[in-house]
């Protein structure tokens, strides 16, 4: 037998080297606790010219440890062409009979031609799971250029619609995710977040039990006792509230800069059912002026809780608890302070429904303000916090999962802003609104708060959720010391510029918007399940141009980040029992001059109920370790350089605003921190 010549040997080697295609597959495992796995991981590369063999990813040593990135090799006989999908499979390690989930962050494939392609994942895998990942380039439905991609897109949406189903808790409030079964792992809290919330609740409860407060049916004996609910849980703002809660200018300040800054409006004329006279309020106006003159100057503002009128209150020991759907008149005085000047606690005037004034006895006036704050707090928690941020955000989130595949540009832009929203809402329904939950313990109770949401949803308009329109509609453009407005409008503009820049990368014309069937399905589901097809809401049923998409997405991002921060983050500080309580036990005065400090104490909830509210507010106001601040996009979903530049510009603008807010706050007696971008979480996650 003849031996091959040396030349022939080299020719065969070169031939094999030329025809053999080598792909480098770089795999990143998530950093969170328990993200790693011992199980076997396999990949198959699928391209326009064929697919690779199913290849196990196995290097020397331990693979897939939490936070690790490792590179593996996949070899094929020839080039696969353009890589369309990466199929990932997970099989059990025989020595581990229990489930061993793996969190795959991303896979980066380097082709023989030198192209580097990002395949975002950011999903948990269980044994037997098969994932098919598409590249990081954002594409719309009419841009898929291969049957494999078209089929994958349809298949993914079908799978997601089977997972993310709608559920109706009440047919007159926004629909939500069907959480009757266990939540998908990818939308659950991380282990660290779950642990931190558990320990925060546990140790807060233990402290209250140790102090003898938890479950106590005793009444408070003095205002001073209420300052010592906790030993160490105090902020500068909570300490300020405890010292200044009774002052009228601080009462007015809270309707601008506390947790419910969206309720007062400029008063152009007094409602006929609120018969405030010049004689009543003259002493509190500028010398020589009148109520009508101050109305004409735009200095009079009103709080009107008519939406609550007639809702049956919760029963307590067979008796209805007091609920006051009241009215409060405010005046911007010559010192530029918003001052309460008249309060009526029921909608219809009568001898037993007097108009309370700052000149009344200290306890009468204090009780009147307490009942206004009680109604405002119930309205805040159910309507402005729960419904307008949490529940609407959940509707946006579920529609996003159901209607937009992961390669859709709007999905990539928004999905970070829905992190943990479904789980926190699921917990709220079970705990906060449960039989013994803080909201169910309120004066209105569960049924009353749900009825308030039912009545309020038809009044929710798209423009009212857009801050510039909201401020203008309420006539609050020039109110002094309105930091929620000042910071919020700047944030709105920054978010709007960011959103516009991102969307205009992917939508070159209005026709692109109109023919994007997935985008149209998305907004249609939101119209159906968020505002229940209410045409009067002004919510779009479809999109016809780029500007409509930009405005809507701006509203969504602002609502789930800045607006939620404004209505959520100050709860512990402002909802101290004397300043604002969800529950009041004794009816308000119907005749002036007969109340005392003892009356005030008897009106408050007992110690056990008070501390339960305080403990819940503490848990909801905390920051947890895996918080993602507005502007941060830690999950690399975009594979194009332009979006990355726009995100960087967004972050820079937010940083500049943060510095400006900190500079202003350093000069204020009461700093307003809730809309400092450094303090805003990018999603509703608590």
Coordinates of N, CA and C in Angstrom, one line a residue, residues 327-417:
X327 N -65.4 68.3 51.9 CA -64.8 69.4 51.0 C -63.9 70.2 51.9
X328 N -62.8 70.7 51.3 CA -61.9 71.6 52.0 C -61.5 72.7 51.0
X329 N -61.5 73.9 51.5 CA -61.1 75.1 50.7 C -59.7 75.5 51.2
X330 N -58.9 75.8 50.2 CA -57.5 76.2 50.5 C -57.3 77.6 49.9
X331 N -56.3 78.3 50.5 CA -56.0 79.7 50.0 C -54.5 79.8 50.0
X332 N -53.9 80.3 48.9 CA -52.5 80.6 48.9 C -52.4 82.0 49.4
X333 N -51.8 82.1 50.6 CA -51.7 83.4 51.3 C -50.6 84.3 50.8
X334 N -50.5 85.5 51.3 CA -49.4 86.4 50.9 C -48.0 85.8 51.1
X335 N -47.8 84.8 52.0 CA -46.5 84.2 52.3 C -46.3 83.0 51.3
X336 N -47.2 82.8 50.3 CA -47.1 81.8 49.4 C -47.3 80.4 50.0
X337 N -48.1 80.3 51.1 CA -48.4 79.0 51.7 C -49.8 78.6 51.4
X338 N -50.0 77.4 51.1 CA -51.4 76.8 50.9 C -52.0 76.5 52.2
X339 N -53.1 77.3 52.6 CA -53.7 77.2 53.9 C -55.1 76.7 53.8
X340 N -55.5 75.7 54.6 CA -56.9 75.4 54.7 C -57.7 76.5 55.4
X341 N -58.8 76.9 54.8 CA -59.6 78.0 55.4 C -61.1 77.6 55.7
X342 N -61.5 76.4 55.2 CA -62.9 76.0 55.5 C -63.0 74.5 55.2
X343 N -63.7 73.8 56.0 CA -63.9 72.4 55.9 C -65.4 72.0 56.1
X344 N -66.0 71.3 55.2 CA -67.3 70.7 55.4 C -67.2 69.2 55.2
X345 N -67.6 68.4 56.2 CA -67.3 67.0 56.2 C -68.3 66.1 55.5
X346 N -69.4 66.6 55.2 CA -70.4 65.8 54.4 C -70.8 66.7 53.2
X347 N -71.3 66.0 52.1 CA -71.6 66.7 50.9 C -72.8 67.7 51.0
X348 N -73.8 67.3 51.8 CA -74.9 68.2 51.8 C -74.9 69.0 53.1
X349 N -75.0 70.4 52.9 CA -75.0 71.2 54.1 C -76.2 71.1 55.0
X350 N -76.0 71.1 56.3 CA -77.1 71.1 57.2 C -76.6 71.6 58.6
X351 N -77.6 71.7 59.5 CA -77.2 72.2 60.8 C -76.2 71.2 61.5
X352 N -76.4 69.9 61.2 CA -75.5 68.9 61.8 C -74.2 68.7 60.9
X353 N -74.0 69.5 59.9 CA -72.9 69.4 59.1 C -72.2 70.8 58.9
X354 N -71.7 71.3 60.0 CA -71.2 72.7 60.0 C -70.0 72.8 59.2
X355 N -69.7 74.0 58.8 CA -68.4 74.4 58.1 C -67.4 74.8 59.1
X356 N -66.4 74.0 59.3 CA -65.3 74.2 60.3 C -64.3 75.2 59.7
X357 N -63.8 76.1 60.7 CA -62.9 77.1 60.3 C -61.7 77.1 61.2
X358 N -60.6 77.7 60.7 CA -59.4 77.8 61.6 C -59.6 78.5 62.9
X359 N -60.6 79.3 63.0 CA -60.9 80.1 64.2 C -61.8 79.3 65.2
X360 N -62.2 78.1 64.8 CA -62.9 77.2 65.8 C -62.0 76.7 66.8
X361 N -62.5 76.0 67.8 CA -61.7 75.5 68.8 C -60.6 74.6 68.2
X362 N -59.5 74.5 68.9 CA -58.3 73.7 68.4 C -58.7 72.3 68.1
X363 N -59.5 71.7 68.9 CA -59.8 70.3 68.7 C -60.9 70.1 67.6
X364 N -61.8 71.0 67.5 CA -62.8 70.9 66.4 C -62.0 71.0 65.1
X365 N -61.2 72.0 65.0 CA -60.4 72.2 63.7 C -59.5 71.0 63.4
X366 N -58.9 70.5 64.5 CA -58.0 69.3 64.3 C -58.8 68.1 63.8
X367 N -59.9 67.9 64.4 CA -60.7 66.7 64.0 C -61.2 66.9 62.6
X368 N -61.6 68.1 62.2 CA -62.1 68.3 60.8 C -60.9 67.9 59.9
X369 N -59.7 68.4 60.1 CA -58.6 68.1 59.3 C -58.3 66.6 59.3
X370 N -58.4 65.9 60.4 CA -58.2 64.5 60.5 C -59.2 63.7 59.6
X371 N -60.4 64.1 59.6 CA -61.4 63.4 58.8 C -61.2 63.6 57.3
X372 N -60.8 64.8 57.0 CA -60.4 65.1 55.6 C -59.2 64.2 55.2
X373 N -58.2 64.1 56.0 CA -57.1 63.2 55.7 C -57.4 61.7 55.7
X374 N -58.4 61.3 56.5 CA -58.8 59.9 56.5 C -59.5 59.6 55.2
X375 N -60.4 60.5 54.7 CA -61.0 60.2 53.4 C -59.9 60.3 52.3
X376 N -59.0 61.3 52.4 CA -58.0 61.4 51.4 C -57.1 60.2 51.3
X377 N -56.8 59.6 52.5 CA -55.9 58.4 52.5 C -56.6 57.2 51.9
X378 N -57.9 57.0 52.2 CA -58.6 55.9 51.5 C -58.6 56.1 50.0
X379 N -58.9 57.3 49.6 CA -58.9 57.6 48.1 C -57.5 57.4 47.5
X380 N -56.5 57.9 48.3 CA -55.1 57.7 47.8 C -54.8 56.2 47.6
X381 N -55.0 55.4 48.7 CA -54.6 54.0 48.6 C -55.3 53.2 47.6
X382 N -56.6 53.4 47.5 CA -57.4 52.6 46.5 C -57.4 53.1 45.1
X383 N -57.5 54.4 44.9 CA -57.6 55.0 43.6 C -56.2 55.4 43.0
X384 N -55.6 56.3 43.6 CA -54.4 57.0 43.1 C -53.2 56.1 43.2
X385 N -53.1 55.2 44.2 CA -52.0 54.3 44.3 C -52.3 53.0 43.7
X386 N -53.3 52.3 44.3 CA -53.5 50.9 43.8 C -54.0 50.9 42.4
X387 N -55.1 51.6 42.1 CA -55.7 51.5 40.7 C -54.9 52.2 39.7
X388 N -54.6 53.4 39.9 CA -53.9 54.2 38.8 C -52.5 53.9 38.5
X389 N -51.8 53.3 39.5 CA -50.4 52.8 39.2 C -50.4 51.3 39.2
X390 N -50.7 50.6 40.3 CA -50.5 49.2 40.3 C -51.4 48.4 39.3
X391 N -52.7 48.7 39.3 CA -53.6 47.9 38.5 C -53.5 48.2 37.0
X392 N -53.3 49.5 36.7 CA -53.2 49.8 35.3 C -51.8 49.3 34.8
X393 N -50.8 49.4 35.6 CA -49.5 48.9 35.2 C -49.6 47.4 34.9
X394 N -50.3 46.7 35.7 CA -50.4 45.2 35.5 C -51.1 45.0 34.2
X395 N -52.1 45.8 33.9 CA -52.8 45.6 32.6 C -51.8 45.9 31.4
X396 N -51.0 46.9 31.5 CA -50.0 47.2 30.5 C -49.0 46.0 30.4
X397 N -48.7 45.5 31.6 CA -47.7 44.4 31.6 C -48.2 43.1 31.0
X398 N -49.4 42.7 31.4 CA -50.0 41.5 30.8 C -50.2 41.6 29.3
X399 N -50.6 42.8 28.8 CA -50.8 43.0 27.4 C -49.5 42.9 26.7
X400 N -48.4 43.4 27.3 CA -47.1 43.4 26.7 C -46.6 41.9 26.5
X401 N -46.8 41.1 27.5 CA -46.4 39.7 27.4 C -47.2 39.0 26.4
X402 N -48.5 39.3 26.3 CA -49.4 38.5 25.4 C -49.3 38.9 24.0
X403 N -49.0 40.2 23.7 CA -49.1 40.7 22.4 C -47.8 41.0 21.7
X404 N -46.7 41.2 22.4 CA -45.4 41.5 21.9 C -44.4 40.4 22.1
X405 N -43.8 39.9 21.0 CA -42.7 38.9 21.2 C -41.5 39.6 21.7
X406 N -40.5 38.9 22.2 CA -39.4 39.5 22.9 C -38.5 40.3 22.0
X407 N -38.6 40.1 20.6 CA -37.8 40.9 19.7 C -38.5 42.2 19.3
X408 N -39.7 42.4 19.7 CA -40.4 43.6 19.4 C -39.7 44.8 20.1
X409 N -39.5 45.9 19.4 CA -38.9 47.1 20.0 C -39.6 47.6 21.2
X410 N -40.9 47.6 21.2 CA -41.7 48.1 22.4 C -41.5 47.2 23.6
X411 N -41.5 45.9 23.3 CA -41.3 44.9 24.4 C -39.9 45.2 25.0
X412 N -38.9 45.3 24.2 CA -37.5 45.5 24.7 C -37.4 46.8 25.5
X413 N -38.2 47.8 25.1 CA -38.1 49.1 25.8 C -38.9 49.0 27.1
X414 N -40.0 48.3 27.2 CA -40.8 48.4 28.3 C -40.6 47.3 29.4
X415 N -40.1 46.1 29.0 CA -40.2 45.0 29.9 C -39.5 45.2 31.2
X416 N -38.4 46.0 31.2 CA -37.7 46.3 32.4 C -38.6 47.1 33.4
X417 N -39.5 47.8 32.8 CA -40.4 48.7 33.6 C -41.6 47.9 34.2

